[in-house]
Amino acid sequence: MKITDARVFVGGPKKNYVTLKIMTDQGVYGLGDATLNNRETLPAKYLQDYLIPNLIGMDPRNSEDIWQFLYRGAYFRRGPIAMAAYGAIDMALWDIKGKLANMPLYQLFGGKSRDGAMCYAHATGADLEDLMDSVAAYVDEGYKAVRVQCGIPGMPTASYAVPEEKGARNYITDYSGIRPTVEIWDSGKYMRFMPEALMRIRERFGPELHILHDVHHRLTPREAAEFAKAVEPVGLFWLEDPTPADDQDALKLLRRHSTVPVAIGEVFNSIYDCNKLIEQELIDYIRVAVTYAGGITHVKRIVDLAALHHVKTGFHGAPSHSPLCMAAQAHLNAWAPNFGVQEYLVLGTPECDALFPSEHRMENGMVYVSDAPGLGVDFDETEVARYEYQPGSHPVVRLEDGTMWNY
Ligand code: KDG
Ligand code: MG
């Protein structure tokens, strides 16, 4: 069996999804996602110029050897652009494997460990009252877990994922161009306000709701330890990215001062970004995404390492992840003995469903994986032709005196 051709498509409804389609001499094709948020054209170009010409003629069933060829063969290892491109290839090869076996991917991993996988949604509010309305709407829809982000009194601009105006909902990427807007950050204001706000949410919604909160890399290790201690009475499901994720030692201080569960890893693209964190049991949830972290082959390795150290999964599922990435994660979630929770924001708009038809279902805050062979998602090439690439950016963050800070 041989790979005969592969094509990359960039586009989607209000998203620049990067979709790879690998064709074979047996008519079976595989689909993969290389959407690196706000840098979408780069993995697409890497795939087109370097990787696809190498794939032609290879046996698509040898997904492990092809992964090793890509990773070891590049000489320069890791990095989000390369790993997202390998991730798309790997996903597409697993899709082909599942179709050849006539089995959904979770069966190839070891079958189902659960029927539905618990998801969390993003509740946001310009102020606490607005945030409470947003949480209440998700609770009414049946969600058992909600991430909460709130506007901070006195902060000169809205901060991470928080709308400027009441009633407006989650935003992260601005598609008006590649030059980012600037958010102003003040850790003091945040730390004085947020623990009490989280406690008010707990009091309003009771002990059963899983409350998650994302610090988005903004605190120093000392501040993060203080903050984690202060929010301990809230009983958070997790505290996400309290410190910049590239410093694997940063969480040691937090661990010495607090038992709050910690989640980290959405910016990681390799097992070597998180092996110390996992082996030293400095985290409770690993947040890698199948797209950014080199595909199913590599992420499954991270999940297995995590299982040895009581670390559960909490895969990244921001709005930028395509339904293909979410499907790969749905299959891993169905199988993983150490499944924790899934972030889930690819809301099934009619446009998105037309582009990526599938039988994966979201109900009452749970994802139910499709039983169709492979990833269980198709891709409509005529639909994708309706969309053009739109340059976009995350905001950047500065302190009030102008110093650059962590987004
Ligand atoms: O591209 C970056 C976003 O995906 C990120 O800001 C979202 O922090 C995020 C999350 O937890 O989903
Ligand atoms: Mg996050």
XYZ file of C-alpha atoms and ligand atoms in Angstrom:
420
model
C 0.000 0.000 0.000
C 1.325 3.450 -0.893
C 0.621 7.129 -0.323
C -0.053 8.600 -3.759
C -0.817 12.246 -2.981
C -1.607 14.686 -0.195
C -3.239 18.117 -0.146
C -3.435 20.931 2.372
C -6.488 23.206 2.707
C -6.589 26.410 4.762
C -9.977 27.853 5.696
C -13.135 27.499 7.688
C -16.017 29.416 9.239
C -14.350 32.242 11.231
C -11.301 29.983 11.662
C -8.264 29.214 9.547
C -8.435 25.437 9.854
C -5.429 23.709 8.257
C -6.647 20.361 6.974
C -4.433 17.671 5.487
C -5.851 14.961 3.234
C -3.603 11.977 2.465
C -4.603 9.814 -0.505
C -3.551 6.179 -1.099
C -3.404 3.730 -3.996
C -6.302 1.784 -2.426
C -8.748 4.668 -2.526
C -8.751 5.058 1.282
C -7.859 8.567 2.455
C -6.954 10.013 5.840
C -7.593 13.451 7.356
C -5.503 15.413 9.846
C -5.447 18.839 11.495
C -2.420 21.183 11.511
C -4.186 24.342 12.740
C -1.558 26.265 14.708
C -3.647 29.141 16.013
C -2.642 32.516 14.498
C 0.300 30.956 12.636
C -1.766 28.713 10.351
C 0.100 29.295 7.095
C 3.382 28.000 8.550
C 2.595 24.317 9.195
C 0.672 24.400 5.883
C 3.820 25.555 4.047
C 6.037 23.060 5.882
C 3.674 20.274 4.860
C 3.515 21.422 1.244
C 7.197 22.171 0.639
C 9.006 19.529 2.698
C 6.850 16.823 4.195
C 4.341 15.832 1.510
C 7.050 15.239 -1.159
C 8.688 12.810 1.287
C 5.444 10.996 2.062
C 4.653 10.044 -1.536
C 5.397 6.338 -2.031
C 5.534 5.498 1.700
C 3.341 2.759 3.170
C 0.722 4.682 5.229
C 0.246 1.735 7.569
C 3.726 2.279 9.057
C 2.644 5.276 11.116
C 5.241 4.714 13.855
C 8.143 4.569 11.400
C 6.822 7.592 9.505
C 6.576 9.537 12.801
C 10.188 8.624 13.634
C 11.262 9.551 10.091
C 9.656 12.999 10.459
C 10.916 13.681 13.988
C 14.411 12.195 13.885
C 14.933 12.828 10.194
C 14.403 16.600 10.447
C 17.586 16.895 12.578
C 16.185 20.135 14.132
C 13.654 18.733 16.571
C 10.374 19.843 18.120
C 8.802 23.298 17.931
C 5.111 24.074 17.413
C 5.214 24.506 13.612
C 6.960 21.215 12.928
C 5.031 19.268 15.567
C 1.654 20.558 14.288
C 2.620 19.440 10.769
C 3.698 15.977 12.059
C 0.505 15.918 14.129
C -1.634 16.301 11.012
C 0.237 13.540 9.166
C 0.038 11.199 12.143
C -3.702 11.830 12.619
C -4.337 11.147 8.923
C -2.336 7.889 9.057
C -4.331 6.703 12.109
C -7.509 7.665 10.233
C -6.394 5.454 7.324
C -5.489 2.621 9.726
C -8.936 2.758 11.348
C -10.663 2.783 7.968
C -8.598 -0.228 6.815
C -9.457 -2.100 10.027
C -13.081 -0.905 9.740
C -12.890 0.174 13.383
C -13.204 3.454 15.264
C -9.811 4.542 16.597
C -10.662 3.964 20.244
C -10.897 0.231 19.448
C -7.322 0.249 18.145
C -6.145 1.891 21.398
C -7.769 -0.751 23.623
C -11.499 -0.109 23.525
C -13.762 2.096 25.615
C -13.179 2.863 29.285
C -16.306 5.064 29.454
C -19.330 6.025 27.373
C -19.309 9.812 27.601
C -16.338 12.060 28.343
C -16.970 15.036 30.641
C -16.315 18.416 29.009
C -15.965 21.923 30.299
C -17.159 25.118 28.684
C -15.844 28.683 29.012
C -17.926 31.057 31.123
C -16.806 34.669 30.876
C -18.024 37.926 32.344
C -17.106 41.580 32.152
C -17.835 41.547 35.913
C -18.857 38.976 38.489
C -22.601 39.356 37.941
C -22.141 38.915 34.182
C -19.943 35.874 34.809
C -22.580 34.312 37.095
C -25.130 34.620 34.229
C -22.697 32.933 31.874
C -22.047 30.056 34.338
C -25.797 29.671 34.974
C -26.462 29.300 31.233
C -23.962 26.405 30.996
C -25.309 24.745 34.144
C -28.795 24.934 32.599
C -27.448 23.218 29.482
C -26.247 20.336 31.656
C -22.524 21.084 31.993
C -20.944 19.640 35.127
C -17.679 21.558 34.650
C -17.204 25.226 33.730
C -14.085 27.366 33.370
C -14.637 30.861 34.807
C -12.830 34.068 33.716
C -13.834 37.464 35.057
C -13.106 41.149 34.393
C -10.929 42.592 37.178
C -12.016 45.870 38.814
C -9.581 48.692 38.100
C -7.657 46.795 35.374
C -7.079 49.286 32.523
C -8.180 46.793 29.832
C -10.070 43.528 29.791
C -7.753 40.600 30.491
C -7.427 37.099 29.102
C -10.632 35.809 27.424
C -12.806 38.369 29.198
C -15.169 40.579 27.189
C -15.005 44.374 27.562
C -18.767 44.658 27.648
C -21.376 42.868 29.711
C -23.204 40.161 27.822
C -20.465 39.775 25.180
C -19.015 36.267 25.251
C -15.666 34.621 24.906
C -13.126 36.067 22.501
C -9.477 35.187 22.054
C -8.447 35.687 18.439
C -8.915 38.987 16.665
C -9.239 38.462 12.906
C -8.758 42.098 11.943
C -5.073 41.624 11.095
C -1.748 40.264 12.299
C -0.852 43.215 14.542
C -2.029 42.359 18.042
C -4.079 44.488 20.393
C -2.524 45.173 23.816
C -3.950 44.027 27.151
C -2.689 45.708 30.319
C -2.105 43.424 33.281
C -1.656 43.958 36.999
C -1.073 40.832 39.109
C -1.806 42.720 42.346
C -5.329 43.745 41.253
C -5.972 40.220 39.995
C -4.776 38.550 43.193
C -6.815 40.882 45.407
C -10.036 40.248 43.469
C -10.092 36.729 42.048
C -10.040 34.447 45.145
C -13.127 36.158 46.586
C -14.868 36.089 43.169
C -14.218 32.348 42.844
C -15.624 31.812 46.338
C -18.814 33.703 45.423
C -19.240 31.416 42.387
C -18.801 28.357 44.619
C -21.393 29.685 47.086
C -23.895 30.442 44.328
C -23.561 27.133 42.427
C -22.905 24.733 45.314
C -20.368 21.980 45.959
C -21.078 19.768 42.934
C -20.110 22.098 40.079
C -16.548 21.568 38.842
C -15.032 25.061 38.710
C -11.879 25.594 36.626
C -9.845 28.775 36.306
C -7.082 29.748 33.844
C -4.344 32.141 35.020
C -2.836 32.059 31.521
C 0.822 32.112 32.601
C 0.558 35.510 34.293
C 2.000 34.910 37.803
C 5.533 34.441 39.077
C 6.196 31.215 41.041
C 5.921 33.076 44.368
C 2.692 34.828 43.381
C 1.272 31.564 42.054
C 1.987 29.857 45.395
C 0.241 32.671 47.269
C -2.723 32.605 44.872
C -3.073 28.810 45.023
C -3.120 28.976 48.833
C -5.760 31.715 48.745
C -8.117 29.798 46.407
C -7.774 26.494 48.234
C -11.100 26.865 50.144
C -12.957 27.200 46.796
C -12.269 23.544 45.973
C -11.310 24.169 42.326
C -11.324 21.290 39.856
C -8.105 22.833 38.566
C -5.980 25.929 38.442
C -4.584 26.229 34.914
C -1.245 27.658 33.783
C -0.503 29.549 37.020
C 3.081 30.239 35.851
C 4.778 30.445 32.423
C 4.686 26.850 31.206
C 8.226 26.755 29.814
C 9.735 26.656 33.324
C 9.195 23.098 34.551
C 10.587 23.936 37.995
C 8.234 26.871 38.605
C 5.524 24.724 40.158
C 7.709 23.343 42.961
C 7.022 26.343 45.196
C 3.272 26.162 44.534
C 3.268 22.442 45.405
C 5.007 23.150 48.732
C 2.273 25.610 49.727
C -0.967 24.289 48.286
C -2.859 21.144 47.344
C -4.909 22.912 44.632
C -4.963 20.679 41.504
C -2.768 22.115 38.745
C -3.252 21.803 34.967
C -0.634 22.838 32.445
C 0.565 22.029 28.940
C -1.520 23.617 26.170
C 1.626 25.217 24.737
C 3.708 22.027 24.975
C 4.595 20.231 21.779
C 6.664 17.353 23.090
C 7.022 14.856 25.907
C 10.304 16.620 26.722
C 8.323 19.738 27.703
C 6.508 17.880 30.465
C 8.423 14.747 31.466
C 9.850 16.382 34.633
C 6.480 17.878 35.563
C 4.872 14.460 35.261
C 7.623 12.354 36.830
C 7.996 14.724 39.797
C 4.200 14.811 40.166
C 4.124 18.604 40.052
C 0.863 18.627 38.065
C -2.479 16.852 38.177
C -3.690 17.343 34.585
C -1.735 17.414 31.320
C -3.200 19.819 28.734
C -1.431 18.889 25.483
C -3.414 18.855 22.227
C -3.123 16.123 19.608
C -2.460 18.732 16.897
C 0.243 20.764 18.637
C 1.999 17.809 20.258
C 2.828 15.686 17.241
C -0.340 13.656 16.755
C -1.840 10.557 18.307
C 1.416 8.568 18.343
C 3.235 11.119 20.499
C 0.315 12.217 22.697
C -0.532 8.609 23.543
C 3.034 8.261 24.813
C 2.524 11.338 27.043
C -0.796 9.939 28.319
C 0.853 6.631 29.228
C 3.698 8.395 31.088
C 1.124 10.538 32.896
C -0.853 7.456 33.967
C 2.199 6.133 35.833
C 2.221 9.306 37.955
C -1.485 9.854 38.768
C -1.664 12.664 36.214
C -4.939 12.787 34.276
C -5.700 14.154 30.831
C -7.347 17.525 30.201
C -6.662 18.016 26.501
C -6.653 21.519 25.077
C -9.829 22.154 23.069
C -9.860 25.896 22.367
C -12.046 27.273 19.546
C -9.074 27.054 17.170
C -8.924 23.245 17.259
C -10.619 21.742 14.257
C -13.230 18.980 14.581
C -10.478 16.597 13.375
C -8.286 17.319 16.401
C -11.326 17.131 18.668
C -12.213 13.752 17.137
C -8.696 12.381 17.729
C -9.021 13.570 21.336
C -12.525 12.064 21.638
C -11.074 8.644 20.744
C -8.224 9.042 23.253
C -10.717 10.248 25.888
C -12.919 7.196 25.333
C -9.919 4.906 25.896
C -7.564 6.618 28.373
C -7.610 4.957 31.809
C -6.420 8.307 33.199
C -9.006 10.516 31.459
C -9.756 13.684 33.430
C -11.819 16.192 31.452
C -12.003 17.663 27.928
C -12.118 21.358 27.063
C -14.744 21.553 24.335
C -15.563 24.658 22.336
C -15.978 23.562 18.731
C -19.595 24.464 18.819
C -21.539 22.626 16.169
C -22.484 25.535 13.912
C -24.223 24.503 10.653
C -21.192 25.852 8.682
C -18.710 23.807 10.697
C -20.867 20.664 10.495
C -21.149 21.107 6.713
C -17.356 21.346 6.391
C -16.619 18.444 8.769
C -19.604 16.041 8.817
C -19.444 13.559 11.718
C -21.458 11.510 14.191
C -19.530 12.670 17.262
C -22.138 14.022 19.684
C -22.151 16.582 22.470
C -24.973 16.227 25.000
C -25.383 17.612 28.518
C -21.749 18.636 28.687
C -20.499 15.181 27.645
C -18.905 14.084 24.351
C -19.959 10.749 22.888
C -17.466 9.351 20.414
C -18.544 8.178 16.966
C -18.412 4.480 16.042
C -17.532 5.214 12.412
C -14.173 3.774 11.222
C -11.042 5.891 11.774
C -11.433 9.392 13.206
C -15.098 9.413 12.225
C -14.988 12.851 10.585
C -15.226 13.661 6.885
C -14.220 16.818 5.025
C -16.120 18.625 2.265
C -13.716 20.123 -0.294
C -16.424 22.182 -2.015
C -17.371 23.762 1.335
C -13.790 24.723 2.154
C -13.513 26.601 -1.160
C -15.998 29.149 0.303
C -13.439 30.362 2.824
C -10.325 32.478 2.557
C -7.430 32.731 4.966
C -7.992 35.588 7.433
C -4.917 36.941 9.238
C -5.508 37.055 12.994
C -3.691 37.471 16.275
C -3.891 36.950 20.028
C -3.519 40.116 22.084
C -0.131 40.763 23.667
C 0.184 41.697 27.326
C 2.073 44.602 28.921
C 2.283 45.864 32.472
C 1.045 49.401 33.159
C 4.550 50.820 32.725
C 4.816 49.208 29.279
C 6.892 46.130 30.215
C 6.058 43.107 28.046
C 4.356 40.312 29.986
C 3.100 36.797 29.269
C -0.054 36.329 27.230
O -4.132 29.949 20.901
C -4.187 30.150 22.283
C -5.519 29.801 22.855
O -5.885 28.528 22.433
C -5.477 29.834 24.371
O -5.319 31.162 24.768
C -6.719 29.232 24.960
O -5.832 29.262 27.215
C -6.591 28.792 26.382
C -7.449 27.681 26.805
O -7.318 27.275 27.957
O -8.236 27.228 25.993
Mg -5.559 27.819 28.845
